[in-house]
Tab-separated table of C-alpha atoms in Angstrom:
chain	number	residue	atom	x	y	z
A	1	ASP	CA	0.000	0.000	0.000
A	2	VAL	CA	1.219	3.505	-0.754
A	3	MET	CA	-0.230	5.180	2.311
A	4	MET	CA	1.494	3.717	5.356
A	5	PRO	CA	2.769	5.349	8.564
A	6	GLY	CA	6.496	5.881	9.022
A	7	MET	CA	7.539	4.843	5.526
A	8	ASP	CA	5.295	5.064	2.489
A	9	GLY	CA	4.987	2.402	-0.190
A	10	PHE	CA	7.182	4.321	-2.646
A	11	GLU	CA	10.156	4.158	-0.280
A	12	VAL	CA	9.529	0.480	0.539
A	13	CYS	CA	9.577	-0.265	-3.203
A	14	ARG	CA	12.766	1.732	-3.763
A	15	ARG	CA	14.540	-0.174	-0.997
A	16	LEU	CA	13.377	-3.546	-2.322
A	17	LYS	CA	14.574	-2.703	-5.828
A	18	SER	CA	17.950	-1.381	-4.637
A	19	ASN	CA	18.756	-4.578	-2.701
A	20	PRO	CA	20.298	-7.315	-4.932
A	21	LYS	CA	18.550	-9.993	-2.830
A	22	THR	CA	15.076	-8.565	-3.454
A	23	GLN	CA	15.373	-6.552	-6.675
A	24	ALA	CA	13.858	-9.339	-8.800
A	25	LEU	CA	10.701	-9.554	-6.658
A	26	PRO	CA	7.649	-8.223	-8.525
A	27	VAL	CA	5.932	-5.344	-6.734
A	28	ILE	CA	2.317	-4.261	-7.149
A	29	MET	CA	1.435	-0.963	-5.477
A	30	VAL	CA	-2.155	-0.387	-4.342
A	31	THR	CA	-3.560	3.037	-3.489
A	32	ALA	CA	-6.553	5.324	-3.544
A	33	LEU	CA	-4.500	7.815	-5.556
A	34	ASP	CA	-5.752	7.811	-9.118
A	35	GLN	CA	-3.694	10.448	-10.926
A	36	PRO	CA	-1.328	9.397	-13.745
A	37	SER	CA	1.499	11.208	-11.957
A	38	ASP	CA	1.018	8.900	-8.948
A	39	ARG	CA	1.276	5.818	-11.178
A	40	VAL	CA	4.407	7.223	-12.798
A	41	MET	CA	5.953	7.833	-9.368
A	42	GLY	CA	5.268	4.215	-8.425
A	43	LEU	CA	6.702	2.863	-11.678
A	44	GLU	CA	9.800	5.022	-11.344
A	45	ALA	CA	10.246	3.669	-7.802
A	46	GLY	CA	10.466	0.222	-9.407
A	47	ALA	CA	6.905	-1.074	-9.090
A	48	ASP	CA	5.725	-3.515	-11.729
A	49	ASP	CA	2.147	-2.316	-11.536
A	50	PHE	CA	0.062	0.324	-9.823
A	51	LEU	CA	-3.576	-0.527	-9.030
A	52	THR	CA	-6.164	1.946	-7.827
A	53	LYS	CA	-8.647	1.144	-5.066
A	54	PRO	CA	-11.145	-0.414	-5.161
A	55	VAL	CA	-9.054	-3.189	-6.744
A	56	ASN	CA	-10.806	-5.345	-9.331
A	57	ASP	CA	-10.223	-8.995	-8.390
A	58	ILE	CA	-10.075	-10.197	-11.996
A	59	ALA	CA	-7.434	-7.629	-12.961
A	60	LEU	CA	-5.446	-8.318	-9.798
A	61	MET	CA	-5.341	-12.097	-10.270
A	62	ALA	CA	-4.464	-11.807	-13.974
A	63	ARG	CA	-1.665	-9.401	-13.078
A	64	LEU	CA	-0.356	-11.744	-10.390
A	65	ARG	CA	-0.287	-14.690	-12.816
A	66	SER	CA	1.574	-12.605	-15.398
A	67	LEU	CA	4.183	-11.340	-12.927
A	68	ILE	CA	4.736	-14.758	-11.359
A	69	ARG	CA	5.204	-16.279	-14.816
A	70	VAL	CA	7.956	-13.783	-15.597
A	71	LYS	CA	9.543	-14.157	-12.159
A	72	THR	CA	9.647	-17.944	-12.510
A	73	MET	CA	11.616	-17.572	-15.748
A	74	ILE	CA	14.032	-15.069	-14.158
A	75	ASP	CA	14.474	-17.291	-11.076
A	76	GLU	CA	15.355	-20.269	-13.283
A	77	LEU	CA	18.016	-18.269	-15.111
A	78	ARG	CA	19.413	-16.932	-11.829
A	79	MET	CA	19.531	-20.413	-10.299
A	80	ARG	CA	21.475	-21.763	-13.287
A	81	GLU	CA	23.847	-18.811	-13.099
A	82	GLU	CA	24.455	-19.353	-9.375
A	83	THR	CA	25.128	-23.052	-9.975
A	84	GLU	CA	27.661	-22.244	-12.708
A	85	PHE	CA	29.301	-19.650	-10.457
A	86	GLU	CA	29.608	-22.159	-7.596
A	87	LEU	CA	31.293	-24.563	-10.028
A	88	GLY	CA	33.821	-21.849	-10.902
A	89	ILE	CA	32.402	-21.209	-14.384
A	90	GLY	CA	31.563	-17.637	-15.355
A	91	GLY	CA	31.134	-14.753	-12.960
A	92	PRO	CA	28.980	-11.799	-12.013
A	93	GLY	CA	27.648	-9.650	-14.822
A	94	GLY	CA	28.251	-5.991	-15.410
A	95	ARG	CA	25.920	-3.051	-15.000
A	96	ILE	CA	22.959	-2.854	-17.359
A	97	ASP	CA	22.993	0.290	-19.502
A	98	ASP	CA	19.498	1.815	-19.323
A	99	SER	CA	20.391	4.641	-21.701
A	100	LEU	CA	20.602	2.481	-24.824
A	101	PRO	CA	17.826	3.051	-27.385
A	102	ALA	CA	15.461	0.139	-27.987
A	103	GLU	CA	13.934	-1.287	-31.155
A	104	ILE	CA	10.155	-1.170	-30.652
A	105	LEU	CA	7.435	-2.538	-32.945
A	106	LEU	CA	4.171	-0.608	-32.554
A	107	VAL	CA	1.101	-2.430	-33.918
A	108	GLU	CA	-1.538	0.297	-34.207
A	109	ASP	CA	-3.951	1.131	-37.025
A	110	SER	CA	-4.994	4.516	-35.622
A	111	LYS	CA	-2.749	7.176	-37.149
A	112	THR	CA	-3.572	9.623	-34.362
A	113	ALA	CA	-2.704	7.141	-31.603
A	114	ALA	CA	0.479	6.085	-33.442
A	115	ARG	CA	1.602	9.723	-33.782
A	116	GLN	CA	1.102	10.308	-30.062
A	117	ILE	CA	3.216	7.291	-29.134
A	118	LEU	CA	5.886	8.234	-31.682
A	119	ALA	CA	6.019	11.734	-30.213
A	120	THR	CA	6.612	10.259	-26.754
A	121	LEU	CA	9.050	7.450	-27.533
A	122	GLY	CA	10.589	8.435	-30.872
A	123	LYS	CA	13.200	10.784	-29.410
A	124	ARG	CA	14.738	8.033	-27.312
A	125	HIS	CA	13.922	4.791	-29.122
A	126	HIS	CA	13.607	3.472	-32.680
A	127	ILE	CA	9.925	2.871	-33.433
A	128	ARG	CA	8.508	0.895	-36.356
A	129	VAL	CA	4.761	1.286	-36.875
A	130	GLU	CA	2.778	-1.546	-38.455
A	131	PRO	CA	-1.010	-1.156	-38.885
A	132	ASP	CA	-1.577	-4.751	-40.060
A	133	ALA	CA	-1.301	-7.711	-37.656
A	134	VAL	CA	-0.257	-10.264	-40.309
A	135	ARG	CA	2.604	-8.096	-41.541
A	136	ALA	CA	3.454	-7.226	-37.937
A	137	LEU	CA	3.898	-10.901	-37.055
A	138	GLU	CA	6.135	-11.470	-40.088
A	139	THR	CA	8.148	-8.341	-39.276
A	140	ALA	CA	8.510	-9.412	-35.644
A	141	ARG	CA	9.872	-12.811	-36.625
A	142	GLN	CA	12.439	-11.310	-38.995
A	143	GLY	CA	13.501	-8.232	-37.022
A	144	ALA	CA	15.614	-7.754	-33.914
A	145	PHE	CA	13.108	-6.019	-31.624
A	146	ASP	CA	13.308	-5.357	-27.900
A	147	LEU	CA	9.622	-4.770	-27.203
A	148	PHE	CA	6.169	-4.874	-28.809
A	149	VAL	CA	3.382	-2.373	-28.187
A	150	ILE	CA	0.024	-3.719	-29.439
A	151	SER	CA	-3.375	-2.107	-29.624
A	152	ALA	CA	-6.038	-4.437	-28.245
A	153	THR	CA	-8.857	-2.106	-29.308
A	154	SER	CA	-8.549	-2.245	-33.097
A	155	ASP	CA	-11.582	-3.102	-35.217
A	156	HIS	CA	-9.331	-4.343	-38.065
A	157	PHE	CA	-7.155	-6.942	-36.317
A	158	ASP	CA	-7.223	-9.088	-33.182
A	159	GLY	CA	-4.488	-7.704	-30.915
A	160	LEU	CA	-4.940	-10.483	-28.366
A	161	ARG	CA	-4.444	-13.172	-31.007
A	162	LEU	CA	-1.258	-11.415	-32.139
A	163	CYS	CA	-0.081	-11.325	-28.534
A	164	SER	CA	-0.598	-15.091	-28.265
A	165	GLN	CA	1.236	-15.712	-31.558
A	166	LEU	CA	4.207	-13.628	-30.444
A	167	ARG	CA	4.403	-15.454	-27.142
A	168	SER	CA	4.356	-18.881	-28.817
A	169	GLY	CA	6.920	-18.061	-31.526
A	170	LEU	CA	10.514	-19.207	-31.067
A	171	GLU	CA	11.987	-15.875	-32.203
A	172	THR	CA	9.641	-13.693	-30.130
A	173	ARG	CA	8.588	-15.658	-27.059
A	174	ASN	CA	11.048	-13.963	-24.684
A	175	LEU	CA	10.331	-10.398	-25.809
A	176	PRO	CA	8.085	-8.151	-23.658
A	177	VAL	CA	4.624	-7.245	-24.922
A	178	LEU	CA	2.682	-4.165	-23.776
A	179	VAL	CA	-0.976	-3.986	-24.777
A	180	ILE	CA	-3.221	-0.927	-24.924
A	181	VAL	CA	-6.835	-1.426	-23.780
A	182	GLU	CA	-9.835	0.781	-23.187
A	183	GLU	CA	-10.289	2.191	-19.671
A	184	GLY	CA	-12.409	-0.207	-17.608
A	185	ASP	CA	-12.209	-3.128	-20.070
A	186	THR	CA	-11.194	-5.549	-17.332
A	187	LYS	CA	-12.191	-8.670	-19.226
A	188	ARG	CA	-9.998	-7.885	-22.243
A	189	LEU	CA	-7.130	-6.844	-19.966
A	190	ALA	CA	-7.260	-10.101	-18.008
A	191	ARG	CA	-7.352	-12.081	-21.251
A	192	ALA	CA	-4.324	-10.186	-22.599
A	193	LEU	CA	-2.294	-10.881	-19.459
A	194	ASP	CA	-3.241	-14.567	-19.505
A	195	LEU	CA	-2.161	-14.807	-23.155
A	196	GLY	CA	1.314	-13.560	-22.269
A	197	ALA	CA	1.235	-9.754	-22.270
A	198	ASN	CA	3.735	-8.358	-19.792
A	199	ASP	CA	2.138	-4.991	-19.181
A	200	TYR	CA	-0.729	-2.760	-20.279
A	201	LEU	CA	-1.902	0.833	-20.637
A	202	SER	CA	-5.437	2.189	-20.682
A	203	ARG	CA	-6.715	4.764	-23.133
A	204	PRO	CA	-6.370	7.683	-23.157
A	205	VAL	CA	-2.642	6.934	-22.920
A	206	ASP	CA	-0.726	9.111	-20.482
A	207	GLN	CA	2.629	9.860	-22.072
A	208	LEU	CA	4.659	9.861	-18.852
A	209	GLU	CA	3.141	6.564	-17.779
A	210	LEU	CA	3.857	5.104	-21.216
A	211	SER	CA	7.535	6.067	-20.930
A	212	ALA	CA	7.772	4.673	-17.398
A	213	ARG	CA	6.159	1.340	-18.289
A	214	ILE	CA	8.305	0.968	-21.400
A	215	GLN	CA	11.428	1.607	-19.350
A	216	THR	CA	10.375	-0.950	-16.736
A	217	GLN	CA	9.872	-3.631	-19.387
A	218	LEU	CA	13.145	-2.823	-21.153
A	219	LYS	CA	15.084	-2.965	-17.905
A	220	ARG	CA	13.658	-6.394	-17.058
A	221	LYS	CA	14.242	-7.622	-20.613
A	222	ARG	CA	17.874	-6.503	-20.599
A	223	TYR	CA	18.414	-8.123	-17.214
A	224	ALA	CA	17.021	-11.429	-18.540
A	225	ASP	CA	19.166	-11.067	-21.684
A	226	GLN	CA	22.230	-10.589	-19.531
A	227	LEU	CA	21.417	-13.717	-17.541
A	228	ARG	CA	20.903	-15.730	-20.739
A	229	GLU	CA	24.137	-14.446	-22.258
A	230	ARG	CA	26.123	-15.281	-19.133
A	231	LEU	CA	24.533	-18.726	-19.082
A	232	HIS	CA	25.419	-19.209	-22.756
A	233	VAL	CA	29.026	-18.191	-22.073
A	234	SER	CA	29.158	-20.538	-19.080
A	235	VAL	CA	27.902	-23.440	-21.180
A	236	GLU	CA	30.479	-22.625	-23.856
A	237	LEU	CA	33.218	-22.601	-21.219
A	238	SER	CA	32.050	-25.944	-19.866
A	239	ILE	CA	32.256	-27.776	-23.225
A	240	THR	CA	35.136	-26.049	-25.037
A	241	ASP	CA	38.846	-25.967	-24.466
A	242	GLU	CA	39.791	-22.438	-23.473
A	243	LEU	CA	43.181	-22.464	-25.197
A	244	THR	CA	42.327	-23.964	-28.589
A	245	GLY	CA	38.594	-23.302	-28.927
A	246	LEU	CA	37.967	-26.958	-29.797
A	247	PHE	CA	35.524	-29.077	-27.821
A	248	ASN	CA	36.990	-30.501	-24.616
A	249	ARG	CA	37.237	-34.038	-23.283
A	250	ARG	CA	34.089	-33.629	-21.198
A	251	PHE	CA	32.030	-32.859	-24.295
A	252	LEU	CA	33.600	-35.764	-26.198
A	253	SER	CA	32.699	-38.146	-23.375
A	254	SER	CA	29.055	-37.097	-23.431
A	255	HIS	CA	28.684	-36.802	-27.215
A	256	LEU	CA	30.643	-39.744	-28.623
A	257	ASN	CA	28.280	-42.356	-27.197
A	258	GLY	CA	25.331	-40.899	-29.113
A	259	LEU	CA	27.298	-40.631	-32.362
A	260	LEU	CA	28.521	-44.196	-32.031
A	261	ARG	CA	25.100	-45.607	-31.169
A	262	ARG	CA	23.511	-43.827	-34.130
A	263	ALA	CA	26.205	-44.978	-36.573
A	264	LEU	CA	25.985	-48.631	-35.500
A	265	GLY	CA	22.178	-48.536	-35.416
A	266	GLU	CA	21.996	-47.132	-38.949
A	267	GLN	CA	24.883	-49.365	-40.126
A	268	ARG	CA	26.862	-46.346	-41.282
A	269	PRO	CA	30.619	-45.983	-40.896
A	270	LEU	CA	32.179	-43.851	-38.180
A	271	SER	CA	35.912	-43.318	-37.803
A	272	LEU	CA	37.985	-41.863	-34.995
A	273	VAL	CA	41.414	-40.271	-35.351
A	274	PHE	CA	43.813	-39.894	-32.420
A	275	ILE	CA	46.463	-37.185	-32.964
A	276	ASP	CA	49.559	-36.444	-30.912
A	277	ILE	CA	52.132	-33.678	-31.527
A	278	ASP	CA	55.580	-35.245	-31.737
A	279	PHE	CA	58.207	-34.220	-29.156
A	280	PHE	CA	55.962	-31.457	-27.818
A	281	LYS	CA	57.884	-31.289	-24.538
A	282	GLN	CA	60.936	-30.143	-26.501
A	283	VAL	CA	58.918	-27.168	-27.844
A	284	ASN	CA	58.208	-26.040	-24.302
A	285	ASP	CA	61.791	-26.685	-23.170
A	286	ARG	CA	63.422	-24.829	-26.077
A	287	HIS	CA	60.988	-21.980	-26.678
A	288	GLY	CA	58.921	-21.673	-23.480
A	289	HIS	CA	55.321	-22.466	-22.570
A	290	ALA	CA	53.994	-19.392	-24.383
A	291	ALA	CA	55.383	-20.835	-27.604
A	292	GLY	CA	53.838	-24.189	-26.717
A	293	ASP	CA	50.443	-22.519	-26.399
A	294	VAL	CA	50.870	-20.893	-29.816
A	295	VAL	CA	51.704	-24.270	-31.328
A	296	LEU	CA	48.655	-25.920	-29.760
A	297	ARG	CA	46.359	-23.193	-31.052
A	298	GLU	CA	47.791	-23.369	-34.559
A	299	ILE	CA	47.575	-27.167	-34.700
A	300	ALA	CA	43.949	-26.909	-33.558
A	301	LEU	CA	43.263	-24.422	-36.370
A	302	ARG	CA	44.842	-26.725	-38.954
A	303	ILE	CA	42.827	-29.677	-37.685
A	304	GLY	CA	39.641	-27.592	-37.874
A	305	ARG	CA	40.415	-26.494	-41.441
A	306	GLY	CA	41.118	-30.069	-42.510
A	307	ILE	CA	37.780	-31.595	-41.504
A	308	ARG	CA	34.076	-31.128	-42.317
A	309	GLY	CA	31.525	-29.229	-40.301
A	310	VAL	CA	29.854	-32.478	-39.202
A	311	ASP	CA	33.116	-33.854	-37.819
A	312	LEU	CA	33.854	-33.437	-34.119
A	313	ALA	CA	37.305	-32.114	-33.168
A	314	CYS	CA	38.361	-32.146	-29.495
A	315	ARG	CA	41.430	-31.437	-27.451
A	316	TYR	CA	41.750	-34.663	-25.512
A	317	GLY	CA	44.447	-33.468	-23.154
A	318	GLY	CA	47.915	-31.886	-23.297
A	319	GLU	CA	49.125	-32.167	-26.880
A	320	GLU	CA	46.575	-34.864	-27.829
A	321	PHE	CA	43.572	-34.336	-30.088
A	322	ILE	CA	40.712	-36.556	-31.226
A	323	VAL	CA	38.595	-36.176	-34.367
A	324	VAL	CA	35.357	-38.142	-34.760
A	325	MET	CA	34.178	-38.509	-38.387
A	326	PRO	CA	30.570	-39.695	-38.811
A	327	GLY	CA	29.746	-41.300	-42.152
A	328	THR	CA	33.450	-41.832	-42.923
A	329	ASP	CA	35.084	-45.220	-43.409
A	330	LEU	CA	38.635	-46.170	-42.450
A	331	LEU	CA	40.126	-45.508	-45.900
A	332	ALA	CA	38.650	-42.005	-46.201
A	333	ALA	CA	39.621	-41.121	-42.622
A	334	THR	CA	43.176	-42.270	-43.352
A	335	HIS	CA	43.377	-40.027	-46.432
A	336	VAL	CA	42.117	-37.021	-44.408
A	337	SER	CA	44.622	-37.786	-41.661
A	338	GLU	CA	47.493	-37.984	-44.161
A	339	ARG	CA	46.480	-34.615	-45.603
A	340	MET	CA	46.447	-33.032	-42.143
A	341	ARG	CA	49.796	-34.636	-41.312
A	342	ARG	CA	51.407	-33.051	-44.388
A	343	GLN	CA	49.902	-29.647	-43.621
A	344	ILE	CA	51.366	-29.748	-40.126
A	345	GLU	CA	54.784	-30.920	-41.321
A	346	GLU	CA	55.173	-28.574	-44.293
A	347	SER	CA	54.337	-25.218	-42.648
A	348	SER	CA	56.288	-23.919	-39.670
A	349	ILE	CA	54.556	-21.938	-36.912
A	350	ALA	CA	55.590	-18.320	-36.302
A	351	PHE	CA	56.398	-17.277	-32.754
A	352	GLY	CA	57.834	-13.779	-32.626
A	353	ASP	CA	60.907	-13.832	-34.849
A	354	ARG	CA	61.187	-17.605	-34.628
A	355	ALA	CA	59.732	-20.325	-36.852
A	356	ILE	CA	58.854	-23.508	-34.984
A	357	SER	CA	58.588	-26.719	-36.979
A	358	VAL	CA	56.545	-29.572	-35.561
A	359	THR	CA	55.120	-32.857	-36.765
A	360	ALA	CA	52.277	-35.058	-35.542
A	361	SER	CA	51.434	-38.743	-35.448
A	362	PHE	CA	47.982	-40.146	-36.238
A	363	GLY	CA	46.120	-43.298	-35.221
A	364	VAL	CA	42.954	-44.144	-37.152
A	365	THR	CA	40.231	-46.672	-36.434
A	366	GLN	CA	36.680	-47.434	-37.563
A	367	ALA	CA	33.776	-48.379	-35.300
A	368	LYS	CA	32.755	-52.028	-35.140
A	369	ALA	CA	29.665	-53.799	-33.830
A	370	GLY	CA	29.748	-53.933	-30.046
A	371	ASP	CA	32.094	-50.953	-29.727
A	372	SER	CA	31.877	-48.566	-26.806
A	373	PRO	CA	33.423	-45.081	-26.784
A	374	ASP	CA	36.266	-46.382	-24.599
A	375	SER	CA	37.041	-49.349	-26.859
A	376	LEU	CA	36.997	-47.148	-29.973
A	377	ILE	CA	39.388	-44.625	-28.411
A	378	GLU	CA	41.605	-47.426	-27.099
A	379	ARG	CA	42.050	-48.947	-30.569
A	380	ALA	CA	42.840	-45.532	-32.058
A	381	ASP	CA	45.363	-45.007	-29.247
A	382	GLN	CA	47.013	-48.323	-30.097
A	383	ALA	CA	47.259	-47.277	-33.744
A	384	LEU	CA	48.804	-43.983	-32.627
A	385	TYR	CA	51.314	-45.865	-30.502
A	386	ARG	CA	52.328	-47.941	-33.530
A	387	ALA	CA	52.812	-44.760	-35.558
A	388	LYS	CA	55.104	-43.337	-32.880
A	389	ARG	CA	57.016	-46.569	-32.488
A	390	ALA	CA	57.570	-46.661	-36.266
A	391	GLY	CA	59.274	-43.277	-36.244
A	392	ARG	CA	56.545	-40.657	-35.659
A	393	ASN	CA	55.224	-38.158	-38.195
A	394	ARG	CA	53.088	-40.804	-39.821
A	395	VAL	CA	49.546	-42.195	-40.003
A	396	ASP	CA	48.777	-45.693	-38.808
A	397	ALA	CA	45.349	-47.178	-39.543
A	398	GLU	CA	43.985	-50.119	-37.606
A	399	PRO	CA	43.920	-53.216	-39.843
A	400	VAL	CA	40.436	-53.938	-41.194
């Protein structure tokens, strides 16, 4: 409630939103004040909605469902982020820049109403106006928008249906939607919120309230984007090798079993190549570990350039690499390995003013019925060992 002794609701809201532990909690302010300036003050304090007494039960419950739905999504992202952080992957995000302009799609067939909104938001944000719902949906799916503003009062298109379509679409489901309804149209408002609208405005639209609600939605959207981006980076860190950019051993362990099972089930060939840089310890001893890192990165690049997009290249550990080649038999995998071997041997690697020459040995094997990931890797390792024992800088294929 806004009117409370000692500390009013505005200050309570400000304190909740300034505390990292409570800033994600949705806040609905309830008051007898009914001026647009009062609503704006509440929104600027961080409130998610501002309801005037007497509170309509239908509107209140629809608003609660909408806010809880959004909070559940944010909580899930935060929980994943905290788990990754506890595991030592990723870290806290930076400050969100609220001054950046947003890309907003306004779906409104009234030229007068569109001009009013453009006059309010156009100085700060980029607004695209679309008077047709079908074209608006196509534009939304193709464009990079931050927020949708949809008229729910049009006689020429169904704004609520468009809201539902945006919420169910893969490209648009996470983007905030603000609907505009007629004053007192509680039934349509409740329906809009249940269909996925994040916020609403009543006509006639107050320009200050419009700006405040837009800013609230953009701030929440950018916070969720930041959480998703940090989660994406954390996932990337968990499955890729930081030095070379190839997949790591953990990813190979989880992915090879599926590739092998599919290949054997479909009776298609699958080959595995085990690669080891020859005398790599001497590179570190002669030129230093920084040079060794440069060599590892360059070898990883050459391996990546020498295989197809469907092939799986991993850094197995140290100076060892593994390449899994679905749909490739032993003979073809041997030819690819020989080509990569020559590319490594024939071109030295620049390190400052020095040119470092290295070679690599290859062990190649093809999956057989009854193979497990461990048995497939073990046979490729044995072939690699034979290549090294025979003088290194060569390819050894397991006998068919």
